[in-house]
Coordinates of C-alpha atoms in Angstrom, one line a residue:
M13 CA 78.9 52.0 17.2
S14 CA 81.3 52.1 14.2
H15 CA 82.2 55.5 12.9
S16 CA 83.1 54.4 9.5
A17 CA 81.2 55.5 6.4
L18 CA 77.8 53.9 5.8
T19 CA 75.6 53.4 2.7
V20 CA 71.9 52.5 2.9
I21 CA 70.7 50.5 -0.1
I22 CA 66.9 50.1 -0.8
L23 CA 66.0 47.3 -3.2
A24 CA 62.9 48.3 -5.0
A25 CA 63.0 46.9 -8.6
G26 CA 60.0 44.6 -8.3
M27 CA 56.8 44.7 -10.2
G28 CA 54.5 43.8 -7.3
T29 CA 52.2 41.6 -9.3
R30 CA 50.5 40.2 -6.2
L31 CA 49.1 43.6 -5.4
G32 CA 47.0 43.4 -8.6
E33 CA 45.4 46.6 -9.8
A34 CA 47.4 48.7 -7.4
T35 CA 50.6 48.1 -9.4
K36 CA 49.2 47.8 -12.9
D37 CA 50.5 51.2 -14.0
K38 CA 53.1 52.0 -11.3
P39 CA 56.1 50.5 -9.5
K40 CA 55.3 48.6 -6.3
A41 CA 57.2 51.0 -4.2
L42 CA 54.9 53.8 -5.3
T43 CA 51.8 52.1 -3.8
L44 CA 50.2 54.5 -1.4
V45 CA 49.9 53.7 2.3
V46 CA 48.0 56.4 4.3
G47 CA 48.5 58.8 1.4
K48 CA 52.3 58.3 1.0
P49 CA 54.2 55.9 -1.3
I50 CA 55.9 53.0 0.3
I51 CA 59.3 54.4 -0.9
E52 CA 58.7 57.6 1.1
Y53 CA 58.6 55.6 4.3
S54 CA 61.7 53.6 3.1
L55 CA 63.6 56.9 2.5
S56 CA 62.7 58.4 5.8
F57 CA 63.9 55.3 7.5
A58 CA 67.2 55.4 5.5
R59 CA 67.9 59.0 6.4
A60 CA 67.1 58.3 10.1
L61 CA 70.0 55.8 10.0
Q62 CA 72.3 58.8 9.2
P63 CA 74.2 57.3 6.3
D64 CA 76.8 59.0 4.1
K65 CA 74.8 57.8 1.1
V66 CA 71.4 56.4 0.2
V67 CA 71.2 54.2 -2.9
V68 CA 67.9 53.0 -4.4
V69 CA 67.7 50.3 -7.0
G70 CA 64.7 50.5 -9.2
G71 CA 63.5 48.4 -12.2
Y72 CA 59.9 48.2 -13.2
R73 CA 58.7 51.5 -14.8
F74 CA 62.1 53.1 -13.8
D75 CA 61.6 56.6 -15.3
Q76 CA 58.4 57.0 -13.3
F77 CA 60.0 55.6 -10.2
K78 CA 63.1 57.8 -10.6
E79 CA 61.0 61.0 -10.9
A80 CA 59.0 60.1 -7.8
V81 CA 62.1 59.2 -5.7
C82 CA 63.9 62.4 -6.7
A83 CA 60.9 64.5 -5.8
I84 CA 61.0 63.0 -2.3
D85 CA 64.8 63.0 -1.8
K86 CA 67.0 64.7 -4.5
D87 CA 70.2 63.4 -2.9
V88 CA 69.5 59.7 -3.5
V89 CA 71.7 57.7 -5.9
L90 CA 69.4 55.9 -8.3
I91 CA 70.4 52.7 -10.0
E92 CA 68.4 50.8 -12.6
N93 CA 68.2 47.0 -12.7
R94 CA 67.1 46.5 -16.3
E95 CA 66.8 42.8 -15.7
Y96 CA 64.2 43.2 -13.0
Q97 CA 61.8 40.8 -14.8
T98 CA 64.3 37.9 -14.8
T99 CA 66.3 38.5 -11.6
Q100 CA 65.8 38.7 -7.9
R101 CA 67.0 41.2 -5.2
M102 CA 70.5 39.7 -5.2
V103 CA 71.1 41.1 -8.7
S104 CA 69.8 44.5 -7.6
L105 CA 72.2 44.5 -4.7
M106 CA 75.1 43.6 -7.0
K107 CA 74.2 46.6 -9.2
A108 CA 74.5 48.8 -6.1
Q109 CA 77.9 47.5 -5.2
P110 CA 80.0 50.2 -7.1
E111 CA 78.2 52.9 -5.1
I112 CA 78.9 51.5 -1.7
T113 CA 80.9 53.8 0.6
G114 CA 82.1 52.1 3.7
G115 CA 79.8 49.5 5.1
F116 CA 76.2 49.1 4.1
I117 CA 72.7 48.4 5.3
S118 CA 70.3 47.0 2.8
Y119 CA 66.6 46.2 3.0
D120 CA 63.7 45.5 0.7
G121 CA 61.7 48.5 -0.7
D122 CA 58.4 46.8 0.0
Y123 CA 58.7 47.0 3.8
I124 CA 57.6 49.8 6.0
Y125 CA 59.6 49.9 9.3
H126 CA 58.7 51.8 12.4
P127 CA 61.2 54.7 13.0
S128 CA 61.8 53.4 16.6
I129 CA 63.7 50.5 15.1
V130 CA 66.5 52.9 13.9
S131 CA 68.0 53.2 17.4
E132 CA 68.0 49.5 17.9
I133 CA 69.9 48.9 14.6
Q134 CA 72.4 51.7 15.3
K135 CA 73.5 49.9 18.6
H136 CA 74.8 47.0 16.5
L137 CA 76.8 48.7 13.7
D138 CA 80.2 47.2 14.6
D139 CA 82.7 45.0 12.7
E140 CA 80.4 41.9 12.4
M141 CA 77.8 41.1 9.8
K142 CA 74.3 41.2 11.2
I143 CA 70.7 40.4 10.2
F144 CA 67.8 41.8 12.1
G145 CA 64.4 40.4 13.0
T146 CA 62.4 38.9 15.9
D147 CA 61.6 35.7 17.8
D148 CA 58.0 36.9 18.4
E149 CA 55.0 35.8 16.5
S150 CA 52.6 38.5 15.2
D151 CA 48.9 38.5 14.6
E152 CA 49.1 41.7 12.6
V153 CA 51.8 41.0 10.0
Q154 CA 53.0 37.9 8.1
L155 CA 56.5 36.7 9.1
D156 CA 57.8 34.1 6.6
M157 CA 61.6 34.1 6.4
M158 CA 62.7 31.8 9.2
V159 CA 66.2 31.8 10.7
K160 CA 68.0 29.0 12.5
V161 CA 70.9 30.0 14.7
D162 CA 73.5 28.3 17.0
S163 CA 74.0 28.9 20.7
Q164 CA 75.8 32.2 20.0
N165 CA 73.0 33.5 17.8
H166 CA 75.2 33.0 14.7
L167 CA 73.3 32.2 11.5
V168 CA 73.1 28.5 10.6
D169 CA 70.2 28.4 8.1
M170 CA 67.6 30.7 6.6
S171 CA 64.6 29.8 4.4
K172 CA 60.8 30.2 4.1
E173 CA 60.6 26.4 4.3
L174 CA 62.4 25.8 7.7
T175 CA 60.4 24.0 10.3
D176 CA 63.1 24.2 13.0
Y177 CA 64.0 27.8 13.6
E178 CA 64.3 30.5 16.3
Y179 CA 63.8 33.8 14.5
Y180 CA 62.2 35.7 11.6
F181 CA 64.4 37.9 9.3
N182 CA 62.9 41.3 8.4
S183 CA 65.2 41.9 5.3
I184 CA 67.6 44.3 7.1
L185 CA 71.2 43.3 6.5
Y186 CA 74.2 45.1 7.9
C187 CA 77.7 44.5 6.4
P188 CA 80.7 46.4 7.8
E189 CA 83.2 47.9 5.5
S190 CA 85.8 45.2 6.3
K191 CA 83.4 42.4 5.2
V192 CA 82.0 44.0 2.0
P193 CA 84.5 42.3 -0.4
A194 CA 84.0 38.8 1.2
F195 CA 80.2 39.3 1.1
F196 CA 80.2 40.1 -2.6
E197 CA 82.5 37.2 -3.3
S198 CA 79.9 35.0 -1.7
A199 CA 77.2 36.7 -3.7
N200 CA 79.1 36.0 -6.9
D201 CA 79.6 32.4 -5.9
V202 CA 75.9 31.9 -5.4
L203 CA 74.9 33.7 -8.6
T204 CA 77.5 31.8 -10.7
K205 CA 76.2 28.5 -9.5
G206 CA 72.5 29.3 -9.4
D207 CA 69.7 30.9 -11.4
S208 CA 69.6 34.7 -11.1
Q209 CA 65.8 34.5 -11.2
K210 CA 65.8 32.5 -8.0
T211 CA 68.8 33.9 -6.2
H212 CA 67.9 36.0 -3.2
V213 CA 70.0 38.1 -0.9
E214 CA 69.4 35.6 1.9
E215 CA 71.3 32.9 -0.1
A216 CA 74.4 35.1 -0.4
V217 CA 74.2 35.8 3.4
L218 CA 73.9 32.1 4.1
A219 CA 76.8 31.3 1.8
Y220 CA 79.0 34.0 3.6
A221 CA 78.0 32.5 7.0
K222 CA 79.0 29.0 5.8
R223 CA 82.3 29.8 4.2
R224 CA 83.7 33.2 5.1
G225 CA 82.6 34.4 8.5
T226 CA 79.9 34.7 11.1
V227 CA 76.6 36.4 10.7
T228 CA 74.8 37.4 13.9
M229 CA 71.0 37.4 14.3
V230 CA 69.9 40.5 16.2
D231 CA 66.4 40.3 17.9
I232 CA 64.9 43.8 17.8
G233 CA 61.7 42.8 19.6
Y234 CA 58.0 42.6 18.6
P235 CA 57.6 43.2 14.8
R236 CA 57.3 46.9 14.2
W237 CA 57.3 46.5 10.4
V238 CA 55.2 45.1 7.6
E239 CA 56.1 43.6 4.2
I240 CA 53.6 44.6 1.5
D241 CA 53.2 41.8 -1.0
T242 CA 49.4 41.2 -1.1
P243 CA 46.2 43.3 -0.7
E244 CA 45.9 41.9 2.8
E245 CA 49.4 43.1 3.8
H246 CA 48.6 46.4 2.2
E247 CA 45.6 46.7 4.6
A248 CA 47.9 45.6 7.5
A249 CA 50.3 48.4 6.6
E250 CA 47.5 51.0 6.6
R251 CA 46.5 49.9 10.1
L252 CA 50.1 49.9 11.4
V253 CA 50.9 53.4 10.0
K254 CA 47.6 54.9 11.3
Q255 CA 48.1 53.4 14.8
D256 CA 51.8 53.7 15.4
F257 CA 53.5 56.1 13.0
K258 CA 52.8 59.4 14.7
E259 CA 56.5 60.4 14.2
F260 CA 56.1 60.5 10.4

């Protein structure tokens, strides 16, 4: 494992419109799951990774979000993406760039990850860029970001539309310190050429893999995480936490 500095970045600017009434008057990341807001699970997971810094990017109802996050963890660095309505997560990640110390791990703030995943991730924090996920199907949670790799598990393609693929990505990206400048160059390339409303982190990762270096897909086994986009996924998150999150 690398001993260089590490920053964890949680991307939580979204409005969560697909959750309907649950997010009408609060940010998506404050949606309760078994009595705790999603962001509390995200922050617990971040701290378990033992980073030097945790950065959270908010957007929708930012003042309310900031107050809630600071009440959970006063040492978090909070950044506002004021363009949250017209941008995607890539822009949120770009806004966090000035706060990165060393390498970084980023993930979406609408996921809940089981704490047992932490040790799996920590085994892979070396000098190569990594994305994490699984090659397993799941009856409990929806997996929809497909990943195509070559014979060495290096990223070839990633999209929700792929029909030929080996893995599913769970939004966790690791970028070592040595690769941070090149990654953000790729991100800038993608944003300059594309529409910021449609540019996702995955596109920057793919652009890096195609032009600047390898990205390795790491299989961390059966899905012990859930993305919360819809009322059905919210129910799945409640079940997952009640069944398997005794550590929290």
